[in-house]
Short mmCIF file of C-alpha atoms in Angstrom, two decimals:
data_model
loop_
_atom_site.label_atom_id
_atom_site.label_comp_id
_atom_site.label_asym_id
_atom_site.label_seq_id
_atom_site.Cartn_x
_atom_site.Cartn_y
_atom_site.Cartn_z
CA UNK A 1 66.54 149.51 -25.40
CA UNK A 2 62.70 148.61 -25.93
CA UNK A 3 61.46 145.55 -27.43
CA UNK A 4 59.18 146.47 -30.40
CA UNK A 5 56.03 144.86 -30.02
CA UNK A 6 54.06 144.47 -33.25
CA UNK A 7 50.07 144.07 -33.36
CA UNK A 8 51.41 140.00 -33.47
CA UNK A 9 51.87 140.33 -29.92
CA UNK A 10 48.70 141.69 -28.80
CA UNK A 11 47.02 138.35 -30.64
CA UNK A 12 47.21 136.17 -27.79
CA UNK A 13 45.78 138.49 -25.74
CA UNK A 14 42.88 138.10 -28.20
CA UNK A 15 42.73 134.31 -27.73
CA UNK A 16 42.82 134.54 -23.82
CA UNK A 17 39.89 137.08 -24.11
CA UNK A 18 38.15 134.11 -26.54
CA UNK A 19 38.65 131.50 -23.81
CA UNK A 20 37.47 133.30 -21.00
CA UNK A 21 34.38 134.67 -22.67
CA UNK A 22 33.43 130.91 -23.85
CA UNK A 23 33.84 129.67 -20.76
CA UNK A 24 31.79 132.64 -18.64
CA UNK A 25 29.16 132.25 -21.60
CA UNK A 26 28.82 128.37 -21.27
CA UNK A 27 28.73 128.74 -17.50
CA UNK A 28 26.27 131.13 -17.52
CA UNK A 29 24.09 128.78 -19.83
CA UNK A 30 24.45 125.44 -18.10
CA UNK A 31 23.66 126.79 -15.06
CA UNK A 32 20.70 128.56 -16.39
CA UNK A 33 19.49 125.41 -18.11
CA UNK A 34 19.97 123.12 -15.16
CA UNK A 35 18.76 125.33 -12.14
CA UNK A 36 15.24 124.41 -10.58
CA UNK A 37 12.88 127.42 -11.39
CA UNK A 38 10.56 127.67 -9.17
CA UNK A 39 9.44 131.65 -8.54
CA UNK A 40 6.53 132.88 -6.59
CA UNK A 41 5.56 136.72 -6.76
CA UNK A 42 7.74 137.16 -2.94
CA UNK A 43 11.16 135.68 -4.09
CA UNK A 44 11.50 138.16 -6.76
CA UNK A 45 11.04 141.47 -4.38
CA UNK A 46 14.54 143.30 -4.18
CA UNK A 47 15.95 141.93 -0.26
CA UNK A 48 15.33 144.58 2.38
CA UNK A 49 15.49 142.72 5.03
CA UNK A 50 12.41 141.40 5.64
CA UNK A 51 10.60 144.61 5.23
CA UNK A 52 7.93 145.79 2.55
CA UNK A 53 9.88 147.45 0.04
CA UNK A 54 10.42 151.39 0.22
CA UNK A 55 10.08 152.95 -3.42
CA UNK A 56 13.09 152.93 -5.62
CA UNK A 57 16.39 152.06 -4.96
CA UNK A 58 17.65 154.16 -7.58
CA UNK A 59 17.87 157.61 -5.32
CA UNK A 60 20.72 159.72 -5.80
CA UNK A 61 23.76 159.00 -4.02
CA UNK A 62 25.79 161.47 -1.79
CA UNK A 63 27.67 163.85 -4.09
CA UNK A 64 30.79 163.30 -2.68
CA UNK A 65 31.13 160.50 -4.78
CA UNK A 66 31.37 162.40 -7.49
CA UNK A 67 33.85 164.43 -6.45
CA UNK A 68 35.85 161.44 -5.80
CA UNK A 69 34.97 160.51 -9.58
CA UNK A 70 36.04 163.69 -11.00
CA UNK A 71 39.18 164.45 -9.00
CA UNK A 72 40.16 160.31 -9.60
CA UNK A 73 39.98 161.36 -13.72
CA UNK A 74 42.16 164.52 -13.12
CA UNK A 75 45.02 162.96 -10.76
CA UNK A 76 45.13 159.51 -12.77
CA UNK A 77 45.57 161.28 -15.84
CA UNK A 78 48.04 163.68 -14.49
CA UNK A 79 49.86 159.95 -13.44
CA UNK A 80 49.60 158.62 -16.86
CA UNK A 81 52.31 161.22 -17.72
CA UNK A 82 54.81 160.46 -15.59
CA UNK A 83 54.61 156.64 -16.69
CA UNK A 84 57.01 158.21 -19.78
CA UNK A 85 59.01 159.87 -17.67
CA UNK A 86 59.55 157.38 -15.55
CA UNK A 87 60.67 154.59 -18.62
CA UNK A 88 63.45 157.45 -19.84
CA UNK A 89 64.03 158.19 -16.33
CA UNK A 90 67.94 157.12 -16.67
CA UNK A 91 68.39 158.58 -19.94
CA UNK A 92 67.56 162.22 -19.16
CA UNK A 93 69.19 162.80 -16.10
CA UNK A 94 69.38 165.98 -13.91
CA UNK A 95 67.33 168.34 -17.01
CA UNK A 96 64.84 165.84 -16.99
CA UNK A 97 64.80 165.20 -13.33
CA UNK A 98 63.57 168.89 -12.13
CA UNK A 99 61.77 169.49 -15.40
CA UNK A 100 59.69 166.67 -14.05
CA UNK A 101 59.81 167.99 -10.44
CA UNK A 102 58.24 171.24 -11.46
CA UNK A 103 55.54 169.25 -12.84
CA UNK A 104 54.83 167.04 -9.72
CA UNK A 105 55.29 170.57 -7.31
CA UNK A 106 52.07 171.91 -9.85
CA UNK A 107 50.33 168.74 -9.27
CA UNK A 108 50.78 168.72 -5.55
CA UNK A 109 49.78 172.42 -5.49
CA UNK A 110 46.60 171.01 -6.79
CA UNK A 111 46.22 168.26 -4.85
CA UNK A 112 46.75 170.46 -1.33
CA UNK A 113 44.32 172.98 -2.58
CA UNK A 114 41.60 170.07 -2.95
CA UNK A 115 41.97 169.05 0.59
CA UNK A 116 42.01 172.53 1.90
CA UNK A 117 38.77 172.80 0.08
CA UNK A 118 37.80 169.49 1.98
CA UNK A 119 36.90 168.38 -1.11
CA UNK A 120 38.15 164.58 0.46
CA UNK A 121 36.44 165.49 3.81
CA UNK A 122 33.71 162.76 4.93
CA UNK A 123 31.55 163.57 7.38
CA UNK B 1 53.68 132.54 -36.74
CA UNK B 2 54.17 129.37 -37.57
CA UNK B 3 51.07 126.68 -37.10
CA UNK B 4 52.49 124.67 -34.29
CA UNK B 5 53.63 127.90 -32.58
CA UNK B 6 49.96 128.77 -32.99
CA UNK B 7 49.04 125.41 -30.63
CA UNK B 8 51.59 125.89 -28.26
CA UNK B 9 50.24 129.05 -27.63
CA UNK B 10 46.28 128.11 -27.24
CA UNK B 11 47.51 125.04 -24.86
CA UNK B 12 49.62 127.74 -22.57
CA UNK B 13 46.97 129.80 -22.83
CA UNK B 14 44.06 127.21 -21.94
CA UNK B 15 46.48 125.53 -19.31
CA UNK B 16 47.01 129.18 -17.28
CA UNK B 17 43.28 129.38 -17.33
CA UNK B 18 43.07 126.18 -15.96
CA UNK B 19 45.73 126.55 -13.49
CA UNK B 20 44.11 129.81 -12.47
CA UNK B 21 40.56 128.71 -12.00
CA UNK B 22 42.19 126.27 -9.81
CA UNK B 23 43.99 128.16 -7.23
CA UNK B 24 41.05 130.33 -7.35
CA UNK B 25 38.86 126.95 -6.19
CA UNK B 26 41.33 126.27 -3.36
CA UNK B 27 41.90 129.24 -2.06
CA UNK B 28 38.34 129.13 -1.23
CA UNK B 29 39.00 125.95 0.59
CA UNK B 30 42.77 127.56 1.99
CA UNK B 31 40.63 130.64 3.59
CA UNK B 32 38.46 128.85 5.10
CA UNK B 33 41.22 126.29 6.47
CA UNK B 34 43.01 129.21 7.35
CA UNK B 35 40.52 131.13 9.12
CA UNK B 36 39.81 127.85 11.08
CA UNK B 37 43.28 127.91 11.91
CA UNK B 38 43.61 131.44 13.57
CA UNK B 39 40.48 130.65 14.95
CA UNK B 40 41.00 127.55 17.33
CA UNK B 41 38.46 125.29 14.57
CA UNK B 42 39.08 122.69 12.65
CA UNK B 43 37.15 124.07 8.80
CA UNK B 44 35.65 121.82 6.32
CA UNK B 45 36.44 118.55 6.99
CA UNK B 46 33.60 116.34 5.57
CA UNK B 47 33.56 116.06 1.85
CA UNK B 48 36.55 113.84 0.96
CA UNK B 49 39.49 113.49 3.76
CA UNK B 50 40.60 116.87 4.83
CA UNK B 51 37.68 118.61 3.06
CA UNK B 52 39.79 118.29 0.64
CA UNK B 53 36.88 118.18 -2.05
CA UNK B 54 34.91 121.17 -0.47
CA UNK B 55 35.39 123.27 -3.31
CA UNK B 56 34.21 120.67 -5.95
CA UNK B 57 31.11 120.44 -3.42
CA UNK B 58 30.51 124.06 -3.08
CA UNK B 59 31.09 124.30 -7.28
CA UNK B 60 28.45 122.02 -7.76
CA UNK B 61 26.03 123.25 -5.20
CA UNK B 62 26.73 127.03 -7.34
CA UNK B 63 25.77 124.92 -10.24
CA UNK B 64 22.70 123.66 -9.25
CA UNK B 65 21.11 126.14 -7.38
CA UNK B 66 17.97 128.58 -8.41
CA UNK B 67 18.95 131.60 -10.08
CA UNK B 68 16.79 134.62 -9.23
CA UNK B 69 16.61 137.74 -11.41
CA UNK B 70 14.42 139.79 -8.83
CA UNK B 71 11.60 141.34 -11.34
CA UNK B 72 12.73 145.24 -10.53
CA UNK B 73 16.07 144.50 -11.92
CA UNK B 74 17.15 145.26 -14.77
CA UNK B 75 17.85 141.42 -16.53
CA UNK B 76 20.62 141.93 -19.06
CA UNK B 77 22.68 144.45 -16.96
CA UNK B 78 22.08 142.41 -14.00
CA UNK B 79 23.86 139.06 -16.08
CA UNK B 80 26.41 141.25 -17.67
CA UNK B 81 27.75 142.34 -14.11
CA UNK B 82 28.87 138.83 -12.85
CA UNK B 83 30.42 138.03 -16.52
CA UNK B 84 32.23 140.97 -16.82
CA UNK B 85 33.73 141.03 -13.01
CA UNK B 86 34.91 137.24 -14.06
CA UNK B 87 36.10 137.90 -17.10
CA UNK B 88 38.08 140.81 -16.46
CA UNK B 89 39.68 138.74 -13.83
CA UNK B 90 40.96 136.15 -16.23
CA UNK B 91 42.62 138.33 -18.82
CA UNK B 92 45.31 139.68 -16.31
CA UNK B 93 47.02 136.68 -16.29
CA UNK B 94 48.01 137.03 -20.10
CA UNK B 95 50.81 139.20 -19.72
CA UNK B 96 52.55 137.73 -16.41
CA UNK B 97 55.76 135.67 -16.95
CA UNK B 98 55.40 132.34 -15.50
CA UNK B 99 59.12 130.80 -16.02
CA UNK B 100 62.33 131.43 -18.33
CA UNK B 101 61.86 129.71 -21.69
CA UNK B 102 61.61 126.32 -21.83
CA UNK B 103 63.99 124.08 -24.68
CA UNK B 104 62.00 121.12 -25.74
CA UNK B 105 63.29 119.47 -29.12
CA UNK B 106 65.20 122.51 -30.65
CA UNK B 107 61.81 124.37 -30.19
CA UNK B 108 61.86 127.72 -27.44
CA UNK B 109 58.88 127.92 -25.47
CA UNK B 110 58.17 131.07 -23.86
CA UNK B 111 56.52 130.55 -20.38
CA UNK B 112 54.73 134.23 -20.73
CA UNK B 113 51.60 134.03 -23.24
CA UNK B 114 52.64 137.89 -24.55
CA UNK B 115 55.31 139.76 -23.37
CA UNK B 116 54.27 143.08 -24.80
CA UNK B 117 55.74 146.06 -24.21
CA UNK B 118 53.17 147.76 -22.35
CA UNK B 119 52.62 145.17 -19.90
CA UNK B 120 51.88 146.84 -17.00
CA UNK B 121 49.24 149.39 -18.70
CA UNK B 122 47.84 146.13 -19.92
CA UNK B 123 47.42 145.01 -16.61
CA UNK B 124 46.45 148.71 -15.20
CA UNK B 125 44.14 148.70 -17.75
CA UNK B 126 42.37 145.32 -16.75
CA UNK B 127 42.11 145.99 -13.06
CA UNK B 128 40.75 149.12 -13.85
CA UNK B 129 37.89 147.49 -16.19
CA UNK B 130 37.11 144.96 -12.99
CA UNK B 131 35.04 148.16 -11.05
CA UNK B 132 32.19 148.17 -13.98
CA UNK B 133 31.38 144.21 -13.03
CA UNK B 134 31.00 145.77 -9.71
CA UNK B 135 28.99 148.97 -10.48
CA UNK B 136 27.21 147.33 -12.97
CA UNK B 137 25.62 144.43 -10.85
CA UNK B 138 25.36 146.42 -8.13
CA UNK B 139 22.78 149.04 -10.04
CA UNK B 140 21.33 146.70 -11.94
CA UNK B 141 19.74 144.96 -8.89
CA UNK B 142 17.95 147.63 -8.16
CA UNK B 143 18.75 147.10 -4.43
CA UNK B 144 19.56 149.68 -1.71
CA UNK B 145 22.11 147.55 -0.40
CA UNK B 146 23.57 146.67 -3.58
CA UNK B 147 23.90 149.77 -4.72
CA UNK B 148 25.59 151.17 -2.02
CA UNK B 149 28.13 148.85 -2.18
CA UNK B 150 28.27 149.27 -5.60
CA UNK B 151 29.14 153.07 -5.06
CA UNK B 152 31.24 152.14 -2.38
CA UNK B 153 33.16 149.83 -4.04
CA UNK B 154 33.90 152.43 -7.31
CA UNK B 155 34.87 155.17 -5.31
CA UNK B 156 37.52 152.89 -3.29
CA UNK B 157 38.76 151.20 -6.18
CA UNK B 158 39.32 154.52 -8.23
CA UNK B 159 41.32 155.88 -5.59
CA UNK B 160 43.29 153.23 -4.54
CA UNK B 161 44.21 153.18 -8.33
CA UNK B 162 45.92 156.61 -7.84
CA UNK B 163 48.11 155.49 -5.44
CA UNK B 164 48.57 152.41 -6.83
CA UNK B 165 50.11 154.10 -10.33
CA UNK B 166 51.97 156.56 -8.27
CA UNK B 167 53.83 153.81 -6.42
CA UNK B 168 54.74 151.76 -9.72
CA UNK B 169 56.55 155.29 -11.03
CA UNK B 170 59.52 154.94 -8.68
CA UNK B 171 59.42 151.31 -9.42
CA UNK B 172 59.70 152.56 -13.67
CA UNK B 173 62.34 154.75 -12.95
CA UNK B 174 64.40 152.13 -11.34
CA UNK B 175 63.72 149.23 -14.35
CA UNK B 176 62.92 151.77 -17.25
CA UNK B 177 61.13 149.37 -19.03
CA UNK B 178 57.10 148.73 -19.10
CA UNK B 179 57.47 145.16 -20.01
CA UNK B 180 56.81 142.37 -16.86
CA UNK B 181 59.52 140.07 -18.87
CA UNK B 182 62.40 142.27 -19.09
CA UNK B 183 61.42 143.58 -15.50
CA UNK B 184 61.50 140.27 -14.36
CA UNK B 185 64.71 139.12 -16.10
CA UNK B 186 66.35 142.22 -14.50
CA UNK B 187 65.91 140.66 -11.14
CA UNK B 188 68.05 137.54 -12.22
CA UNK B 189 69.08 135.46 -9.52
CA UNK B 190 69.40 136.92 -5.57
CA UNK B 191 72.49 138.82 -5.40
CA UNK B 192 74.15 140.92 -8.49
CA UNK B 193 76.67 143.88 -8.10
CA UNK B 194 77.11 143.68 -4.54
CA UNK B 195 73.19 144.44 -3.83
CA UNK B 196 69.81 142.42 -4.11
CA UNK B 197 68.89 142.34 -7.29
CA UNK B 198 65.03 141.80 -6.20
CA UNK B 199 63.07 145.27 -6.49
CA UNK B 200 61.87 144.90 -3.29
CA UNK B 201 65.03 145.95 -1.49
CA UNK B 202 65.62 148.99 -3.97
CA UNK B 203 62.08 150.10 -3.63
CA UNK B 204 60.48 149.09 0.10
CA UNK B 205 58.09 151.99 0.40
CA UNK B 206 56.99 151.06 -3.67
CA UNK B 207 56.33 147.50 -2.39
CA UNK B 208 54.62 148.35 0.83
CA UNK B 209 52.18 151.41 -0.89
CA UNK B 210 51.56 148.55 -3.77
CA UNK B 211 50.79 146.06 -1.94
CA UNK B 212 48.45 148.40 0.29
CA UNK B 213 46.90 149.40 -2.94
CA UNK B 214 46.57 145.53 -3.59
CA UNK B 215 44.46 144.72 -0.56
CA UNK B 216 41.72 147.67 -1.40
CA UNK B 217 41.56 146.86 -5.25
CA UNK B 218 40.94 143.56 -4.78
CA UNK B 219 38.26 144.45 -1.96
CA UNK B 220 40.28 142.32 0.62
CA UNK B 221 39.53 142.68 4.55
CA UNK B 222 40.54 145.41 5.70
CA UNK B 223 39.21 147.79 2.68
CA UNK B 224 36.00 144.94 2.43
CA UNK B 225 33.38 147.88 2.56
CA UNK B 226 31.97 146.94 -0.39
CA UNK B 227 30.26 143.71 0.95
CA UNK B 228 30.79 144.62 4.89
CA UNK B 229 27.83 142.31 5.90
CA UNK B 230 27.20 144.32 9.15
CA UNK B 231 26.09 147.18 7.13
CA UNK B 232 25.23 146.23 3.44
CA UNK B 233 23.95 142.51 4.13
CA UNK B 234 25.88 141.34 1.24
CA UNK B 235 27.26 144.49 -0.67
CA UNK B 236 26.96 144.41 -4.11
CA UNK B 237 26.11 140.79 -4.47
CA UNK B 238 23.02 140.64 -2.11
CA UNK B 239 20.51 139.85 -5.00
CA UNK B 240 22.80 137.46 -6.53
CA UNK B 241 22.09 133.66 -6.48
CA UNK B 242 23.58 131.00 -8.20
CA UNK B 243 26.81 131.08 -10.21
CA UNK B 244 26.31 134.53 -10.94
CA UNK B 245 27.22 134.95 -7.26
CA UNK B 246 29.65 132.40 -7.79
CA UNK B 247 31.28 134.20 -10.26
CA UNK B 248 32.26 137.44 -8.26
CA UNK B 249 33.15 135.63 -4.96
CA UNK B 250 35.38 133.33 -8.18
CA UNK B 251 36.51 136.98 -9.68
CA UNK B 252 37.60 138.10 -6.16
CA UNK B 253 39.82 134.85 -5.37
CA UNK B 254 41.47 134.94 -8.99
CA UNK B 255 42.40 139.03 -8.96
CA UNK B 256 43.81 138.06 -5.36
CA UNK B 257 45.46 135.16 -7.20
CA UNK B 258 46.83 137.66 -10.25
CA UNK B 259 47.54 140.68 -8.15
CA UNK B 260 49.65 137.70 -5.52
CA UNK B 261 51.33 137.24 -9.17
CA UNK B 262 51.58 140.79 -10.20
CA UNK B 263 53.65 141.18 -6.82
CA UNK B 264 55.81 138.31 -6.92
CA UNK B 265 56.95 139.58 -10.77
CA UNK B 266 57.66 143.13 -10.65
CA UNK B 267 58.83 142.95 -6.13
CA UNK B 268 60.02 139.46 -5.50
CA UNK B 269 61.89 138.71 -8.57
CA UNK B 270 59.13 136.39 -10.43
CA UNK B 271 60.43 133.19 -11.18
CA UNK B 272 63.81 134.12 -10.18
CA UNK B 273 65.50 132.05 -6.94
CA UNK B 274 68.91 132.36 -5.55
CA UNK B 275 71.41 129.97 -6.56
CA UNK B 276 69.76 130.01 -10.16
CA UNK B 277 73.57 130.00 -11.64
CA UNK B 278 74.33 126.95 -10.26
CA UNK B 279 71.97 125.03 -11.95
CA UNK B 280 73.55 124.52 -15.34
CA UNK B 281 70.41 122.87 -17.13
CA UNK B 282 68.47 125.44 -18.86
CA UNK B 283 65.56 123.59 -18.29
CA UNK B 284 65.55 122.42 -14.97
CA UNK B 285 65.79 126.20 -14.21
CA UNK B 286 62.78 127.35 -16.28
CA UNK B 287 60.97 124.37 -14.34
CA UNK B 288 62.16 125.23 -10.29
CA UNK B 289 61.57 128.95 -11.87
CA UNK B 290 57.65 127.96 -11.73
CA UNK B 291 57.73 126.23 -8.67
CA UNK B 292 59.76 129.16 -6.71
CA UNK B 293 57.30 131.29 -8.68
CA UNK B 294 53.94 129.27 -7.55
CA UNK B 295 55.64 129.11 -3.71
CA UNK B 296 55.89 132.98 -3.60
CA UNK B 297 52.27 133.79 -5.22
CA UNK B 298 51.15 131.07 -2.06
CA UNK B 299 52.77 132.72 0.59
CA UNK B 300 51.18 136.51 -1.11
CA UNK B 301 47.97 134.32 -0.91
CA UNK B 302 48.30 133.24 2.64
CA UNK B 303 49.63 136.76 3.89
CA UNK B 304 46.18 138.14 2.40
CA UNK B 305 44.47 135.60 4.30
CA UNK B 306 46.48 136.46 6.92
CA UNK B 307 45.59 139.89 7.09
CA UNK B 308 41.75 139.33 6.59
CA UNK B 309 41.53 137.24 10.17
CA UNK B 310 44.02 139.81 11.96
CA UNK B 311 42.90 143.40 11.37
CA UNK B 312 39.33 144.56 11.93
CA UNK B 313 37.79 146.51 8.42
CA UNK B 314 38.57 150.07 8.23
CA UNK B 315 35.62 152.82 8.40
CA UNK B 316 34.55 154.50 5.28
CA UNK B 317 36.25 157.81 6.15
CA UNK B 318 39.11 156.38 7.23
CA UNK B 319 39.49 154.03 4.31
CA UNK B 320 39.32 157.43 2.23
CA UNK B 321 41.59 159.60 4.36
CA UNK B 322 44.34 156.57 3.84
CA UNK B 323 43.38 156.10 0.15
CA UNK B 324 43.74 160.31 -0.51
CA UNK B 325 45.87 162.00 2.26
CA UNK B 326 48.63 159.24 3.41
CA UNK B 327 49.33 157.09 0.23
CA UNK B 328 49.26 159.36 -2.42
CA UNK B 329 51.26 162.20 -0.48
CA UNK B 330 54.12 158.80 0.24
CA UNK B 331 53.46 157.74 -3.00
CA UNK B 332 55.10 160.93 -4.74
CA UNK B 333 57.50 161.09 -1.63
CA UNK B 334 59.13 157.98 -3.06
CA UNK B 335 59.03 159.49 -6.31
CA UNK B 336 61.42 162.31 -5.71
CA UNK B 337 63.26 160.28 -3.25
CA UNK B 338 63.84 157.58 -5.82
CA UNK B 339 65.26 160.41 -8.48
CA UNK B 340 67.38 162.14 -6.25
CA UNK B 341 69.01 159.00 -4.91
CA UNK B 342 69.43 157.70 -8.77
CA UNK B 343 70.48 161.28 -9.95
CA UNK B 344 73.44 161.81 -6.98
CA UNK B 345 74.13 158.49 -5.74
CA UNK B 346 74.54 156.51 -8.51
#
């Protein structure tokens, strides 16, 4: 039922990549060449508005974000195996139907523990 | 493959670019028509009649103006943000099926520059290379606001991906197939065995989650956080001058532009129209396949448009409790909803 796709295919993809890098590269040079440059010492301070500038902007951020981060690897990993499931959904019927269920009831188990932990709480 | 197959190939491939860099440019000028619209203005209307040549204008004025690489940034990461955010935008386009084979001379030309099997990883995959442009040229400018926006901007797009995957499963299970042409040749014409043959009326909730999903990983109004200018200034782009800024406002018109595309292909039946049997010239069908095509990636366009002028942005927790606790619970709702109505009911 699936069309085999040989590496042949994934050429074009290649070529589209080519033309889209040449153009962002001779962009990027013609309007580097063609710009005035005219810098003083004040235009190149980071914007803060208006402000002298506070030490480095490179603090570290809430760690929340990293939660999101971590639990975004686990769940879109956990959805990258039902994309296989999903293709043969037709062919496997019921078996295949709670086999997959079970899976998604272990998943959701997870995800409801998560926001009990308030893991996804912003405050 | 043959030489001239080769050719045909490079000039599809150069002409989507083309035609894609294009829309991109006027929807610049459509939003802010549009916006003038809804809001009781009248919009550009000075260079050329209509305005019609404000985005040539506004091109050239990116051109020519001063780039500034603010001394505490960090120069190559800071050029490699804007490139990558445009280039991954551009890519996407490579696997979308733009019209039914066209018949010129004996010789078939496929409207689609790949139709892999994996098409929809492929463009997975892209969109979720487009948050490193982001991250990247937001840390590199060694900006408070930019990097804020920066982190913003990752953590929304990484879980609005969740949701997004989750939404496409029910949509799998109903086409069983990966690949954006046979998905879209599925939804042949308007009507077939007594039901709509477009996905959107088999999967509604699929198409309303995606197209949710759509709005936040393209950083569209509402889920705009990223570059809200009453907090951030300008989000990740506040250092940026030049056409490095006008590559990522160019990189957010062209994924709005794709993802429009993405929509019309695997909800409203791509190039398909109703009445398509009627027509009995194959090629005069691949050709008002386009055009019905183009009209429904223009009205996806306009409706995002739409939205940005109507609802007011979302807050950061809020954006996040939708994102986590109301999509991605629906998300596998439709899931097991869409296997036990194909298991029983079919």
């Amino acid at each position: 039922m699936e069309t085999q796709s040989l590496p042949i295919n994934y050429l074009p993809i290649i070529f589209q990549m080519l033309v889209a890098i040449g153009f962002v590269v001779t962009t990027m040079f013609v309007t580097h060449k063609i710009g005035p440059k005219r810098k003083t010492k004040d235009k190149l301070t980071p914007f803060e508005s208006g402000i002298e500038v506070v030490g480095n902007a490179r603090t570290p951020a809430s760690i929340k974000y990293f939660l999101v981060a971590i639990l975004f690897v686990l769940f879109d990993v956990e959805v990258i195996f039902m994309y296989p499931w999903a293709v043969n959904f037709k062919d496997m019927g019921k078996t295949g139907m709670i086999e997959m269920f079970i899976f998604m009831a272990t998943l959701l188990a997870g995800f409801i523990y998560v926001i009990k932990k308030k893991a996804l709480d912003w405050d | 493959m043959e030489l001239i197959d080769l050719l045909i190939k490079i000039a599809l491939i150069i002409v989507i670019f083309v035609i894609s860099l294009v829309v991109a440019m006027y929807s610049t000028y459509a939003e802010r028509k549009i916006a003038a619209f809804f809001q009781d203005r009248v919009g550009p209307n000075r260079a050329g009649p209509w305005g019609i040549l404000q985005p040539l204008a506004d091109g050239g004025k990116m051109f020519l103006k001063e780039e500034i690489i603010p001394t505490n940034a960090t120069g190559f990461l800071f050029i490699v943000g804007p490139s990558l955010a445009i280039l991954t935008a551009c890519i996407g386009s490579a696997v979308i099926p733009w019209g039914q084979n066209l018949e010129i001379g004996g010789r078939v030309i496929p409207l689609q520059v790949t139709d892999i099997n994996v098409g929809i990883l492929y463009i997975f995959g892209v969109v979720s290379l487009g948050v490193y442009g982001i991250m990247i040229g937001g840390w590199a400018s060694n900006n408070k606001y930019s990097l804020l926006g920066a982190i913003r901007a990752a953590s929304q797009n990484i879980s609005y991906e969740i949701s997004m995957g989750l939404s496409i499963i029910a949509l799998l299970m109903v086409t069983g197939t990966l690949s954006l042409g046979e998905i879209a040749k599925q939804q042949h014409g308007f009507w077939a065995d007594g039901y709509f043959s477009w996905n959107v009326f088999k999967q509604p909730l699929g198409f309303l989650l995606f197209i949710v999903c759509a709005f936040a990983e393209t950083n569209r109004s509402p889920f705009d956080l990223p570059e809200c200018e009453t907090e951030l200034v300008g989000g990740y782009h506040t250092e940026y001058s030049s056409m490095k800024l006008g590559f990522y406002l160019f990189a957010e018109y062209i994924n709005m532009f794709i993802s429009s595309a993405v929509m019309a292909t695997l909800y409203f039946g791509g190039y398909n129209f109703p009445f398509m049997d009627l027509i009995h010239s194959p090629n005069l069908v691949a050709i008002l396949g386009v055009v019905a095509l183009f009209i429904k990636i223009f009205m996806f366009i306009f409706f995002f448009m739409w939205v940005r002028w109507t609802l007011p942005r979302f807050r950061y927790d809020q954006l996040m409790d939708l994102g986590w606790k109301t999509l991605i619970p629906l998300a596998i709702a439709n899931i097991v909803l869409t296997g036990i109505f194909m298991t029983f009911f079919k």
